[in-house]
Amino acid sequence: MPETPVETGGQRGYLRIATEEAFATTEQIALYRELLEEPGVDPGFQSLMGFYINSTAERPRFIFENLQDLGDRRIAEMDARGIDRQVIGITAPGTHVLDRDRAVALARNANDELAAACSTHPDRFTGMAACAPQDPLQAAAEIDRAVSELGLRAVVYNSHVQGEYLDDQRFWPILEAAEALDVPIYLHPNTPPADMIQPMLRAGLDGAIFGFGVETGMHALRIITSGALDRFPRLQIILGHMGEALPFWLYRLDYMHQATVKSGRYEAMRPLRRGAVSEYLRENFIITNSGVAWPDAIDFTQRVMGVERVMYAMDFPYQCPVEEVEELDRMDMPLDAKRAFFQTNAERVFGLAQPVDGGRA
Amino acid sequence: MPETPVETGGQRGYLRIATEEAFATTEQIALYRELLEEPGVDPGFQSLMGFYINSTAERPRFIFENLQDLGDRRIAEMDARGIDRQVIGITAPGTHVLDRDRAVALARNANDELAAACSTHPDRFTGMAACAPQDPLQAAAEIDRAVSELGLRAVVYNSHVQGEYLDDQRFWPILEAAEALDVPIYLHPNTPPADMIQPMLRAGLDGAIFGFGVETGMHALRIITSGALDRFPRLQIILGHMGEALPFWLYRLDYMHQATVKSGRYEAMRPLRRGAVSEYLRENFIITNSGVAWPDAIDFTQRVMGVERVMYAMDFPYQCPVEEVEELDRMDMPLDAKRAFFQTNAERVFGLAQPVDGGRA
């Protein structure tokens, strides 16, 4: 930690709200350690959590230790990096690798723990709810509890559930609950599933360097092209890592989607009510720059998606250089757009201007 | 075809050279028809060529018919679209799905056929050589023949060969030949291999809409991170479809590559001589906008890669709206940059200013 903390607060005309920040519970780590010992463990999980839990290298040790703190240590790390508020969710792959009963228990306990921390630090922490998609109706009930009773402000969804995706109607109670409660779903990366990961894994490309983006970009596309957002038209989905590159693919997505639908090539790809993939991306998605502290890509995405749909995220503790926010403060961007990026979009998306309901805050 | 052809020639200050244009030989189509009947056919090949060969929809019929012409019909389609010159290669997946002997014969025959067409239309056609990577030494010899004797100006490489990639040293004679002959390799998409395609295929996302970019972006990354370009530092690789989004991923690629190498997470990902992935992307790659007739993405890529490394491609006959080039003529871009994009980069990369050696042109 540097000696002089980066200044926080409104001196520069905006607060800095970081919107894809991670934590892990002690129970979660214990469950992961057990799972890593089981035969036939998912190769992506083994690659990812086998590394973060067991590596002795400096970066994974920093990450692993900071994931497990929701108190003064985290506040100090935020102060050191100039972050006014973190929006926090359970780290990937969350509950998604567990069996139904363990997943249900972990989601419930993690939400209680996160809500308690948010209650202790209401000016610094905002929480996103975990759920257990293995039981979609129970997941919907837990999301309702976490939002209505605990005051959490979003759902964090750690992408595929043992190879299954939200375009599958079996999971639609989760989408329905989020839409009804008016909370966004943060679609967070997972490593690609077993029937997709091998060529990436063999080359060391299965994780954040490449595989995450592929897996989660595909997941978002599946949600769009399946028609799920025709069923839940008000649902808002947050995509990190500069939208997993979907904003950059926009032209090709529209062209090829239209051509594919027109030719009747796939039963799974039927016409959409609003026509173009880009309509859904611009009306149902919010993009964060987690992992991409790069003004060129932020500027491009603001132009493609609109200034109101691009938010700041740090990705603490995975990627959190101390100098990051001051570099982004210097972006060549009008103050209004910078305030939207760092502060006001997050306030709107997570409903931070409203008082938190539920008893704890 | 419209009644009034788009003007060609230098009236606007540049020629329009389209650099990722496709053809198919009669032999190739016959081999594909046979392969589609075989048990256990690759699922990506079946999805792609089963569609283009058998669909009765308008777009695949147009594509299928135009792929097989290298004569007056193609010239007329170019005239209708304002294309002065096509740089032509065998359509995906080329030889890559065949057994060794069929692949060797197809590459040789396709190169002869393409060279003959280039000889008939030296002012309109430039050819890229096929090869049979199933036999890397023979492939290197065929590339040498195609360049030195037939006057072809590049290698078109249709990505994975039944799940194998150019980072595998077994294929390095191909890289060595291209570097020694000073011709670029156009790394063209293929559908993802069998151990990667399933979650995309089930959703109709395995082709040009998404799977192509994933497969070929990964292939390019594998070439970089394996160190192949430390061994062949002068090799130039062309990536279509706006670099398969790698320019947009640049910041994350550099950050995560550095972090991964430093932690020693993978045996397959060791330090690179030039350090950053972006160094290789900017020194060993040229990007085309095939399939992405979108000024925003072209502008972004010119800024990231440099104006000298972004070229025009139409992707005829797969994606060739008649109005495309006139829309791109109107891009807000200095004339010098536009000339580089449409003409002079291609002339440099394919050596078009030099007279074609070999007896035929």
XYZ file of C-alpha atoms in Angstrom:
722
model
C 0.000 0.000 0.000
C 1.411 3.455 -0.856
C 2.118 5.944 1.919
C -0.176 8.631 0.536
C -3.639 7.331 -0.215
C -5.241 8.518 -3.451
C -7.777 11.217 -2.653
C -11.376 10.126 -2.457
C -14.581 12.108 -2.475
C -15.951 14.730 -4.761
C -13.005 17.125 -5.246
C -12.743 16.170 -8.895
C -16.468 16.458 -9.485
C -17.431 12.802 -9.101
C -17.187 9.849 -6.792
C -15.470 6.695 -7.982
C -17.736 3.660 -7.729
C -16.138 0.338 -8.668
C -18.805 -2.080 -9.828
C -17.297 -5.569 -10.280
C -15.474 -6.231 -7.055
C -15.154 -9.704 -5.586
C -15.210 -11.458 -2.238
C -15.176 -15.067 -1.055
C -16.533 -16.618 2.124
C -14.593 -19.043 4.308
C -17.281 -21.658 3.606
C -16.821 -21.147 -0.147
C -13.070 -21.694 0.010
C -13.526 -24.819 2.117
C -16.063 -26.187 -0.393
C -13.691 -25.412 -3.258
C -10.832 -27.212 -1.514
C -13.052 -30.277 -1.144
C -14.177 -30.082 -4.762
C -10.610 -29.852 -6.050
C -9.920 -33.218 -4.407
C -12.841 -34.974 -6.055
C -12.341 -37.188 -9.127
C -13.618 -35.822 -12.422
C -13.538 -32.197 -11.305
C -14.426 -29.689 -14.024
C -11.212 -28.811 -15.907
C -11.922 -25.075 -15.916
C -12.580 -25.013 -12.175
C -9.434 -26.984 -11.532
C -7.397 -24.630 -13.707
C -8.832 -21.494 -12.106
C -9.306 -22.271 -8.436
C -6.541 -24.842 -8.282
C -4.298 -21.949 -9.238
C -5.673 -19.203 -6.999
C -5.994 -21.398 -3.929
C -2.696 -23.235 -4.233
C -0.218 -20.999 -6.044
C 2.554 -19.463 -3.966
C 3.190 -16.639 -6.461
C 2.713 -13.064 -5.294
C -0.381 -12.059 -7.288
C -2.547 -15.105 -6.470
C -1.579 -14.789 -2.787
C -2.625 -11.119 -2.729
C -5.890 -12.027 -4.445
C -6.680 -14.980 -2.271
C -6.099 -13.061 0.956
C -8.029 -9.965 -0.075
C -10.994 -11.923 -1.407
C -11.762 -13.097 2.110
C -11.970 -9.694 3.769
C -15.095 -7.523 3.952
C -13.878 -5.179 6.663
C -11.180 -2.656 7.477
C -8.563 -4.255 5.265
C -10.779 -3.839 2.214
C -11.629 -0.266 3.198
C -7.908 0.514 3.480
C -7.224 -1.014 0.064
C -10.074 1.067 -1.388
C -8.676 4.213 0.213
C -5.243 3.420 -1.195
C -6.771 3.180 -4.681
C -9.157 6.134 -4.548
C -12.324 4.028 -4.606
C -15.303 5.603 -2.843
C -17.610 2.602 -3.126
C -17.325 -1.020 -4.150
C -20.209 -3.001 -5.620
C -19.329 -6.483 -4.409
C -20.290 -9.972 -5.532
C -19.254 -13.530 -4.701
C -16.170 -14.471 -6.706
C -16.388 -16.770 -9.725
C -17.512 -19.478 -10.103
C -19.581 -18.794 -6.966
C -22.153 -21.498 -6.343
C -22.187 -22.695 -9.931
C -19.806 -25.625 -9.551
C -21.519 -27.112 -6.501
C -24.347 -29.607 -6.105
C -27.823 -28.212 -5.418
C -27.854 -28.370 -1.620
C -24.381 -26.958 -1.111
C -25.114 -24.230 -3.657
C -28.336 -23.195 -1.914
C -26.612 -23.005 1.470
C -23.601 -21.122 0.149
C -25.761 -18.524 -1.623
C -27.830 -17.903 1.489
C -24.851 -17.629 3.814
C -22.831 -15.489 1.409
C -25.744 -13.085 1.000
C -26.167 -12.782 4.761
C -22.453 -12.148 5.207
C -22.281 -9.579 2.412
C -25.417 -7.773 3.632
C -23.937 -7.527 7.128
C -20.754 -5.951 5.734
C -22.813 -3.504 3.653
C -24.734 -2.628 6.801
C -21.488 -1.943 8.674
C -20.124 0.187 5.805
C -23.201 1.599 4.075
C -21.243 4.470 2.533
C -18.559 2.188 1.083
C -20.102 -1.180 0.142
C -23.033 -2.202 -2.062
C -23.852 -5.904 -2.399
C -24.879 -8.191 -5.255
C -26.825 -11.369 -4.455
C -25.652 -14.896 -5.117
C -28.147 -17.620 -5.951
C -28.160 -21.359 -6.683
C -29.293 -21.778 -10.301
C -29.279 -25.548 -9.811
C -32.761 -24.951 -8.319
C -34.202 -22.053 -10.319
C -37.338 -21.514 -8.235
C -35.359 -21.511 -5.016
C -32.856 -19.156 -6.681
C -35.660 -16.741 -7.528
C -36.857 -16.859 -3.913
C -33.332 -16.221 -2.616
C -32.904 -13.261 -4.969
C -36.175 -11.848 -3.644
C -35.017 -12.324 -0.050
C -31.593 -10.829 -0.743
C -33.047 -7.746 -2.407
C -36.249 -7.193 -0.408
C -35.006 -8.205 3.019
C -31.233 -7.799 2.925
C -31.013 -4.735 0.709
C -28.675 -6.202 -1.928
C -28.896 -4.317 -5.216
C -28.154 -6.756 -8.032
C -27.622 -10.418 -8.811
C -24.143 -11.654 -9.619
C -24.417 -14.630 -11.966
C -21.198 -16.548 -12.515
C -22.084 -17.664 -16.043
C -22.547 -21.280 -17.060
C -23.793 -23.813 -14.523
C -21.943 -26.995 -15.396
C -22.417 -26.233 -19.085
C -25.933 -24.788 -18.892
C -26.864 -21.232 -19.842
C -29.586 -18.722 -19.053
C -31.125 -19.080 -22.512
C -32.463 -22.411 -21.235
C -36.051 -21.714 -20.117
C -35.503 -23.846 -17.054
C -33.567 -20.872 -15.603
C -36.093 -18.206 -16.537
C -37.522 -17.857 -13.015
C -34.187 -16.168 -12.231
C -34.619 -13.669 -15.059
C -38.226 -13.127 -14.041
C -37.275 -12.374 -10.424
C -34.570 -9.895 -11.384
C -36.897 -8.080 -13.767
C -39.737 -7.995 -11.258
C -37.461 -6.671 -8.499
C -35.903 -4.159 -10.918
C -32.347 -5.288 -10.156
C -29.688 -5.944 -12.792
C -27.923 -9.262 -13.310
C -24.147 -8.960 -13.440
C -23.155 -11.739 -15.857
C -19.675 -12.543 -14.607
C -17.214 -14.807 -16.453
C -16.577 -18.414 -15.705
C -13.982 -20.642 -17.358
C -15.412 -22.350 -20.458
C -17.260 -25.616 -19.807
C -15.676 -29.020 -20.312
C -16.990 -29.371 -23.873
C -15.390 -26.089 -24.944
C -12.255 -25.503 -22.900
C -9.679 -27.987 -24.166
C -7.994 -26.050 -27.021
C -7.774 -23.007 -24.748
C -6.573 -24.924 -21.712
C -3.762 -26.635 -23.579
C -2.397 -23.216 -24.554
C -2.936 -21.509 -21.190
C -5.702 -19.342 -22.650
C -8.689 -20.640 -20.665
C -8.809 -17.881 -18.048
C -9.034 -14.099 -17.952
C -6.623 -13.684 -20.856
C -9.133 -15.132 -23.350
C -11.461 -17.956 -22.246
C -13.487 -15.807 -19.840
C -14.427 -13.411 -22.600
C -15.347 -16.177 -25.009
C -17.501 -17.975 -22.482
C -19.331 -14.939 -21.208
C -19.659 -13.161 -24.546
C -21.260 -16.353 -25.843
C -23.548 -16.508 -22.811
C -24.772 -12.955 -23.403
C -25.329 -13.709 -27.074
C -27.280 -16.856 -26.240
C -29.546 -14.808 -23.968
C -30.176 -12.356 -26.798
C -30.568 -14.745 -29.732
C -32.774 -17.183 -27.791
C -35.427 -14.489 -27.402
C -35.220 -14.432 -23.579
C -35.222 -10.625 -23.660
C -38.434 -10.612 -25.666
C -39.944 -12.417 -22.695
C -38.236 -10.146 -20.101
C -37.908 -6.871 -22.000
C -37.072 -4.691 -18.986
C -34.288 -6.921 -17.677
C -30.885 -5.226 -17.398
C -27.709 -7.288 -17.703
C -24.256 -5.991 -16.805
C -21.285 -7.292 -18.775
C -17.746 -6.642 -17.569
C -14.440 -6.592 -19.420
C -15.631 -4.012 -21.921
C -18.698 -6.064 -22.712
C -16.595 -9.179 -23.396
C -15.853 -7.496 -26.749
C -19.463 -7.655 -27.964
C -19.539 -3.871 -28.597
C -16.602 -4.324 -30.978
C -18.383 -7.212 -32.727
C -21.630 -5.258 -33.089
C -21.659 -4.801 -36.858
C -20.823 -8.432 -37.557
C -23.317 -9.699 -34.989
C -26.122 -7.745 -36.621
C -25.175 -8.717 -40.157
C -24.678 -12.420 -39.488
C -27.639 -12.711 -37.145
C -29.926 -11.250 -39.775
C -28.435 -13.462 -42.506
C -28.687 -16.564 -40.332
C -32.268 -15.948 -39.254
C -33.293 -15.247 -42.837
C -31.782 -18.485 -44.125
C -33.458 -20.582 -41.428
C -30.157 -22.292 -40.701
C -30.793 -23.064 -37.013
C -33.892 -23.970 -35.064
C -32.279 -22.192 -32.079
C -32.045 -18.875 -33.932
C -35.469 -17.498 -34.756
C -36.461 -13.892 -35.534
C -36.367 -11.493 -32.582
C -39.143 -9.050 -31.794
C -36.814 -6.052 -31.870
C -34.894 -7.376 -34.875
C -31.231 -6.618 -34.419
C -28.842 -7.971 -31.781
C -27.551 -4.407 -31.324
C -31.003 -3.226 -30.216
C -30.884 -5.652 -27.315
C -27.275 -4.829 -26.487
C -28.091 -1.129 -26.335
C -31.363 -1.479 -24.413
C -30.769 -4.403 -22.056
C -27.048 -4.280 -21.312
C -24.694 -2.100 -19.315
C -20.971 -2.467 -19.909
C -18.179 -2.106 -17.364
C -14.494 -1.704 -18.066
C -13.322 -4.258 -15.488
C -9.864 -5.432 -16.498
C -9.686 -2.837 -19.256
C -8.310 0.435 -17.881
C -7.825 1.675 -21.417
C -9.215 5.025 -22.556
C -9.354 4.015 -26.257
C -11.661 1.077 -25.566
C -13.760 3.051 -23.058
C -14.236 5.826 -25.602
C -15.173 3.367 -28.354
C -17.702 1.644 -26.111
C -19.257 4.911 -24.969
C -19.758 5.833 -28.624
C -21.283 2.465 -29.522
C -23.385 1.868 -26.409
C -24.030 5.431 -25.252
C -22.416 7.269 -22.330
C -25.247 6.133 -20.041
C -24.353 2.465 -20.503
C -20.646 2.312 -19.669
C -19.550 2.098 -16.022
C -16.301 1.921 -14.153
C -15.143 -1.324 -12.499
C -11.771 -2.132 -10.966
C -12.013 -5.922 -10.498
C -10.515 -5.847 -7.012
C -8.618 -7.849 -5.864
C -7.838 -9.510 -9.203
C -6.608 -6.441 -11.043
C -6.134 -3.310 -9.012
C -3.055 -1.207 -9.790
C -2.859 1.700 -7.359
C -2.363 4.217 -10.191
C -5.370 3.045 -12.222
C -8.024 5.592 -11.268
C -5.742 8.595 -11.540
C -4.792 7.485 -15.050
C -8.478 7.201 -15.924
C -9.158 10.589 -14.294
C -6.904 12.007 -17.006
C -8.953 10.527 -19.874
C -9.784 13.015 -22.608
C -13.518 12.972 -21.859
C -16.010 15.693 -20.910
C -16.618 15.954 -17.163
C -20.274 14.952 -17.555
C -19.288 11.737 -19.322
C -16.605 11.043 -16.736
C -19.115 11.543 -13.921
C -21.510 9.137 -15.669
C -18.715 6.612 -16.069
C -17.393 6.762 -12.502
C -20.513 7.600 -10.514
C -23.962 8.381 -11.789
C -24.519 5.391 -14.076
C -23.744 3.087 -11.143
C -26.049 5.102 -8.881
C -28.870 4.670 -11.413
C -28.201 1.015 -12.228
C -27.888 -0.096 -8.587
C -30.493 2.349 -7.237
C -27.993 3.948 -4.865
C -29.881 7.233 -4.534
C -32.798 5.404 -2.902
C -32.486 4.517 0.765
C -31.716 0.836 1.219
C -34.827 -0.949 2.443
C -34.597 -3.964 4.685
C -33.751 -3.555 8.314
C -30.011 -3.467 8.336
C -28.836 -0.285 6.679
C -26.496 -6.768 -60.026
C -27.350 -3.047 -60.195
C -27.793 -1.334 -63.548
C -25.097 1.260 -62.970
C -21.812 -0.239 -61.853
C -19.963 1.568 -59.077
C -17.076 3.516 -60.583
C -13.672 1.878 -60.399
C -10.209 3.286 -60.878
C -8.402 6.195 -59.378
C -10.931 9.044 -59.645
C -11.265 9.201 -55.879
C -7.506 9.063 -55.324
C -7.118 5.360 -54.649
C -7.860 1.927 -56.020
C -10.017 -0.452 -54.026
C -8.240 -3.738 -53.368
C -10.302 -6.379 -51.561
C -8.007 -8.743 -49.690
C -10.034 -11.678 -48.316
C -12.011 -12.949 -51.268
C -12.889 -16.594 -51.695
C -13.179 -19.215 -54.407
C -13.789 -22.963 -54.522
C -12.765 -25.532 -57.100
C -15.094 -28.152 -58.541
C -12.827 -30.829 -57.073
C -13.116 -29.225 -53.633
C -16.912 -29.206 -53.708
C -16.982 -32.836 -54.835
C -14.640 -33.799 -51.980
C -16.802 -31.898 -49.517
C -19.938 -33.661 -50.730
C -18.216 -36.997 -50.174
C -17.005 -35.962 -46.733
C -20.460 -34.836 -45.652
C -21.693 -38.390 -46.296
C -19.033 -40.026 -44.143
C -19.811 -41.178 -40.601
C -18.255 -39.148 -37.789
C -17.799 -36.019 -39.896
C -16.483 -33.008 -37.976
C -19.487 -31.151 -36.492
C -18.205 -27.726 -37.517
C -17.628 -28.826 -41.094
C -21.059 -30.397 -41.221
C -22.663 -27.234 -39.854
C -20.794 -24.937 -42.248
C -20.531 -26.788 -45.534
C -23.656 -28.835 -45.023
C -25.423 -25.481 -44.972
C -23.682 -23.726 -47.857
C -23.769 -26.730 -50.174
C -27.310 -27.875 -49.430
C -29.362 -24.864 -48.373
C -31.905 -23.565 -50.862
C -32.044 -20.090 -49.278
C -31.051 -17.112 -51.408
C -27.799 -16.068 -49.710
C -26.139 -19.518 -49.596
C -27.138 -20.125 -53.225
C -25.542 -16.830 -54.301
C -22.411 -17.695 -52.331
C -22.145 -21.241 -53.560
C -22.502 -20.239 -57.202
C -20.100 -17.318 -57.050
C -17.437 -19.245 -55.159
C -16.940 -21.472 -58.183
C -16.243 -18.756 -60.735
C -12.834 -17.229 -61.446
C -13.739 -15.585 -64.728
C -16.023 -13.017 -66.296
C -18.806 -13.502 -63.782
C -16.480 -12.586 -60.916
C -15.123 -9.606 -62.863
C -18.683 -8.385 -63.432
C -19.519 -8.753 -59.735
C -16.347 -6.815 -58.871
C -17.288 -4.077 -61.335
C -20.769 -3.904 -59.824
C -19.215 -3.377 -56.396
C -16.403 -0.997 -57.303
C -13.594 -3.452 -56.580
C -10.456 -2.911 -58.654
C -8.629 -6.026 -57.491
C -9.446 -9.130 -55.481
C -6.863 -11.023 -53.441
C -8.300 -14.524 -53.641
C -7.854 -17.656 -51.569
C -9.449 -21.094 -51.372
C -12.587 -20.940 -49.244
C -12.653 -22.304 -45.700
C -11.963 -24.930 -44.558
C -9.878 -25.484 -47.697
C -7.766 -28.609 -47.484
C -7.835 -28.733 -43.701
C -10.647 -31.263 -43.285
C -9.249 -33.798 -45.756
C -6.850 -36.683 -45.372
C -3.221 -36.111 -46.341
C -3.298 -37.330 -49.932
C -6.523 -35.608 -50.894
C -5.334 -32.409 -49.211
C -2.022 -32.423 -51.103
C -3.764 -32.943 -54.446
C -6.427 -30.317 -53.771
C -3.869 -27.690 -52.760
C -1.806 -28.285 -55.860
C -4.738 -28.241 -58.238
C -6.357 -25.219 -56.592
C -3.090 -23.293 -56.813
C -2.719 -24.129 -60.486
C -6.296 -23.086 -61.186
C -6.008 -19.835 -59.244
C -2.672 -18.959 -60.852
C -4.171 -19.491 -64.299
C -7.036 -17.116 -63.482
C -4.575 -14.532 -62.132
C -2.612 -14.883 -65.353
C -5.754 -14.261 -67.415
C -6.718 -11.234 -65.301
C -3.414 -9.874 -63.976
C -4.887 -6.429 -63.348
C -7.859 -7.755 -61.372
C -6.817 -10.919 -59.492
C -4.039 -11.707 -57.017
C -3.787 -15.233 -55.619
C -3.064 -16.758 -52.223
C -1.640 -20.272 -52.055
C -3.334 -23.248 -50.435
C -1.250 -25.971 -48.812
C -1.803 -29.303 -47.052
C -0.666 -28.854 -43.443
C -1.274 -32.561 -42.843
C 2.221 -32.959 -44.378
C 4.132 -29.870 -43.241
C 7.280 -30.430 -45.322
C 5.237 -31.043 -48.447
C 3.160 -27.952 -47.573
C 6.323 -25.855 -47.393
C 7.414 -27.174 -50.779
C 3.981 -26.397 -52.279
C 4.077 -22.862 -50.881
C 7.494 -22.406 -52.467
C 6.197 -23.705 -55.812
C 3.068 -21.557 -55.653
C 5.017 -18.391 -54.900
C 8.215 -18.927 -56.897
C 6.761 -20.671 -59.934
C 3.083 -19.676 -60.030
C 3.402 -16.110 -58.775
C 0.931 -16.395 -55.895
C 1.520 -13.715 -53.259
C 0.465 -15.113 -49.897
C -0.608 -18.276 -48.121
C -4.218 -18.679 -47.075
C -4.348 -20.864 -43.978
C -7.819 -22.035 -42.975
C -7.031 -22.230 -39.271
C -7.107 -25.439 -37.255
C -6.315 -28.740 -38.949
C -8.619 -31.226 -37.255
C -7.937 -29.529 -33.923
C -4.253 -28.761 -34.439
C -2.772 -25.274 -34.514
C 0.293 -23.529 -35.907
C 1.843 -23.139 -32.460
C 2.618 -26.855 -32.711
C 6.232 -27.051 -33.897
C 5.305 -29.861 -36.252
C 3.812 -27.152 -38.520
C 6.731 -24.745 -38.321
C 8.121 -25.638 -41.769
C 5.063 -23.755 -43.075
C 5.935 -20.649 -41.060
C 9.560 -20.981 -42.107
C 8.651 -21.159 -45.802
C 6.382 -18.111 -45.649
C 9.012 -16.074 -43.819
C 11.780 -17.158 -46.190
C 9.678 -16.327 -49.269
C 8.583 -13.036 -47.693
C 4.877 -13.755 -48.195
C 2.205 -13.230 -45.536
C -0.034 -15.952 -44.130
C -3.710 -15.047 -44.175
C -5.065 -16.842 -41.101
C -8.654 -17.419 -42.141
C -11.400 -18.665 -39.783
C -12.600 -22.202 -39.502
C -15.458 -23.440 -37.343
C -14.245 -24.396 -33.855
C -12.910 -27.950 -33.519
C -14.999 -30.794 -32.105
C -13.683 -30.312 -28.560
C -14.733 -26.650 -28.497
C -17.785 -26.202 -30.691
C -20.690 -27.797 -28.824
C -21.986 -24.901 -26.678
C -21.786 -22.621 -29.722
C -23.323 -25.124 -32.125
C -26.340 -25.772 -29.914
C -27.139 -22.054 -29.983
C -26.412 -21.474 -33.673
C -23.312 -19.437 -32.813
C -20.606 -21.684 -34.287
C -20.131 -19.832 -37.583
C -19.327 -16.318 -38.730
C -21.569 -14.723 -36.118
C -19.260 -15.785 -33.264
C -17.424 -19.131 -33.477
C -15.150 -18.080 -36.343
C -13.776 -15.168 -34.352
C -13.246 -17.256 -31.239
C -11.450 -19.996 -33.112
C -9.197 -17.764 -35.140
C -8.535 -15.183 -32.440
C -7.418 -18.083 -30.264
C -5.246 -19.442 -33.073
C -3.471 -16.104 -33.483
C -2.955 -15.850 -29.728
C -1.545 -19.366 -29.606
C 0.964 -18.430 -32.302
C 2.030 -15.404 -30.267
C 2.111 -16.895 -26.776
C 3.874 -20.085 -27.887
C 6.900 -18.072 -28.970
C 6.603 -19.054 -32.661
C 7.197 -15.426 -33.651
C 10.419 -15.338 -31.669
C 11.573 -18.114 -33.964
C 10.170 -16.443 -37.130
C 10.382 -12.747 -36.244
C 9.838 -11.416 -39.777
C 6.710 -13.472 -40.468
C 3.609 -11.417 -41.284
C 0.168 -12.806 -40.486
C -3.066 -11.301 -41.786
C -6.153 -11.510 -39.598
C -9.570 -10.694 -41.011
C -12.812 -9.615 -39.316
C -11.179 -6.654 -37.626
C -8.425 -8.847 -36.229
C -10.976 -11.266 -34.737
C -11.377 -8.615 -32.002
C -7.803 -8.977 -30.723
C -7.138 -5.219 -31.179
C -10.056 -4.527 -28.837
C -8.697 -7.042 -26.305
C -5.187 -5.591 -26.441
C -5.003 -4.082 -22.949
C -6.371 -7.201 -21.270
C -4.159 -9.502 -23.333
C -1.052 -7.627 -22.251
C -2.056 -7.396 -18.600
C -3.134 -11.007 -18.222
C -0.298 -12.409 -20.306
C 2.243 -10.619 -18.145
C 0.495 -11.714 -14.927
C 0.210 -15.321 -16.146
C 3.819 -15.589 -17.266
C 5.018 -14.052 -14.002
C 3.065 -16.538 -11.890
C 4.347 -19.545 -13.855
C 0.792 -20.862 -14.132
C 1.218 -22.740 -17.428
C 4.095 -24.618 -18.978
C 2.715 -23.542 -22.380
C 3.035 -19.843 -21.549
C 6.645 -18.818 -21.065
C 8.197 -15.343 -21.325
C 8.411 -13.892 -24.830
C 11.504 -12.216 -26.221
C 9.659 -9.003 -27.039
C 7.636 -9.121 -23.817
C 4.118 -7.957 -24.570
C 1.499 -9.632 -26.762
C 0.753 -6.188 -28.229
C 4.319 -5.914 -29.554
C 3.752 -9.015 -31.660
C 0.313 -7.922 -32.754
C 1.673 -4.583 -33.935
C 4.816 -5.955 -35.616
C 3.729 -9.310 -37.052
C 0.053 -8.832 -37.892
C -1.984 -6.977 -40.470
C -5.700 -6.582 -39.886
C -8.456 -6.535 -42.484
C -12.033 -5.394 -42.009
C -13.632 -8.357 -43.783
C -17.205 -8.649 -42.560
C -16.917 -5.373 -40.644
C -17.813 -2.461 -42.931
C -18.022 -0.194 -39.896
C -16.108 3.069 -39.725
C -16.042 3.138 -35.886
C -14.236 -0.199 -35.675
C -11.918 0.634 -38.577
C -10.957 3.921 -36.923
C -10.345 2.224 -33.567
C -8.166 -0.426 -35.180
C -6.152 2.108 -37.157
C -5.420 3.933 -33.906
C -4.421 0.766 -32.060
C -2.503 -1.002 -34.820
C -1.339 1.939 -36.940
C -2.724 3.097 -40.283
C -0.152 0.941 -42.097
C -1.593 -2.262 -40.640
C -5.297 -2.071 -41.468
C -6.491 -3.141 -44.937
C -9.782 -3.349 -46.743
C -11.453 -6.703 -47.437
C -14.941 -7.387 -48.755
C -15.285 -11.130 -48.122
C -16.845 -11.833 -51.522
C -19.047 -13.751 -52.108
C -19.991 -14.271 -48.439
C -20.701 -10.645 -47.563
C -20.740 -8.192 -50.422
C -23.438 -5.510 -50.345
C -23.236 -3.413 -53.495
C -23.285 -0.163 -51.499
C -20.446 -1.144 -49.161
C -17.459 0.586 -50.726
C -19.253 3.866 -51.361
C -20.281 3.946 -47.708
C -16.672 3.356 -46.718
C -15.506 5.997 -49.219
C -17.456 8.461 -47.071
C -15.589 7.549 -43.842
C -14.342 10.562 -41.914
C -10.673 9.735 -42.559
C -7.814 11.659 -44.177
C -7.255 10.748 -47.819
C -3.798 9.356 -47.077
C -5.218 6.954 -44.503
C -8.027 5.977 -46.841
C -5.531 5.263 -49.613
C -3.492 3.129 -47.220
C -6.637 1.273 -46.176
C -7.990 0.597 -49.671
C -4.842 0.354 -51.745
C -1.274 0.931 -50.669
C -1.131 -1.345 -47.620
C -2.316 -4.223 -49.794
C 0.220 -3.317 -52.480
C 2.989 -3.435 -49.885
C 1.792 -6.569 -48.070
C 1.235 -8.612 -51.240
C 4.146 -7.100 -53.187
C 1.869 -5.857 -55.956
C 4.232 -3.144 -57.142
C 6.794 -5.773 -58.127
C 6.281 -7.600 -61.398
C 4.968 -11.105 -60.813
C 7.754 -13.597 -61.418
C 7.042 -17.096 -62.633
C 6.178 -17.714 -66.236
C 2.478 -17.112 -66.354
C 1.826 -13.442 -65.721
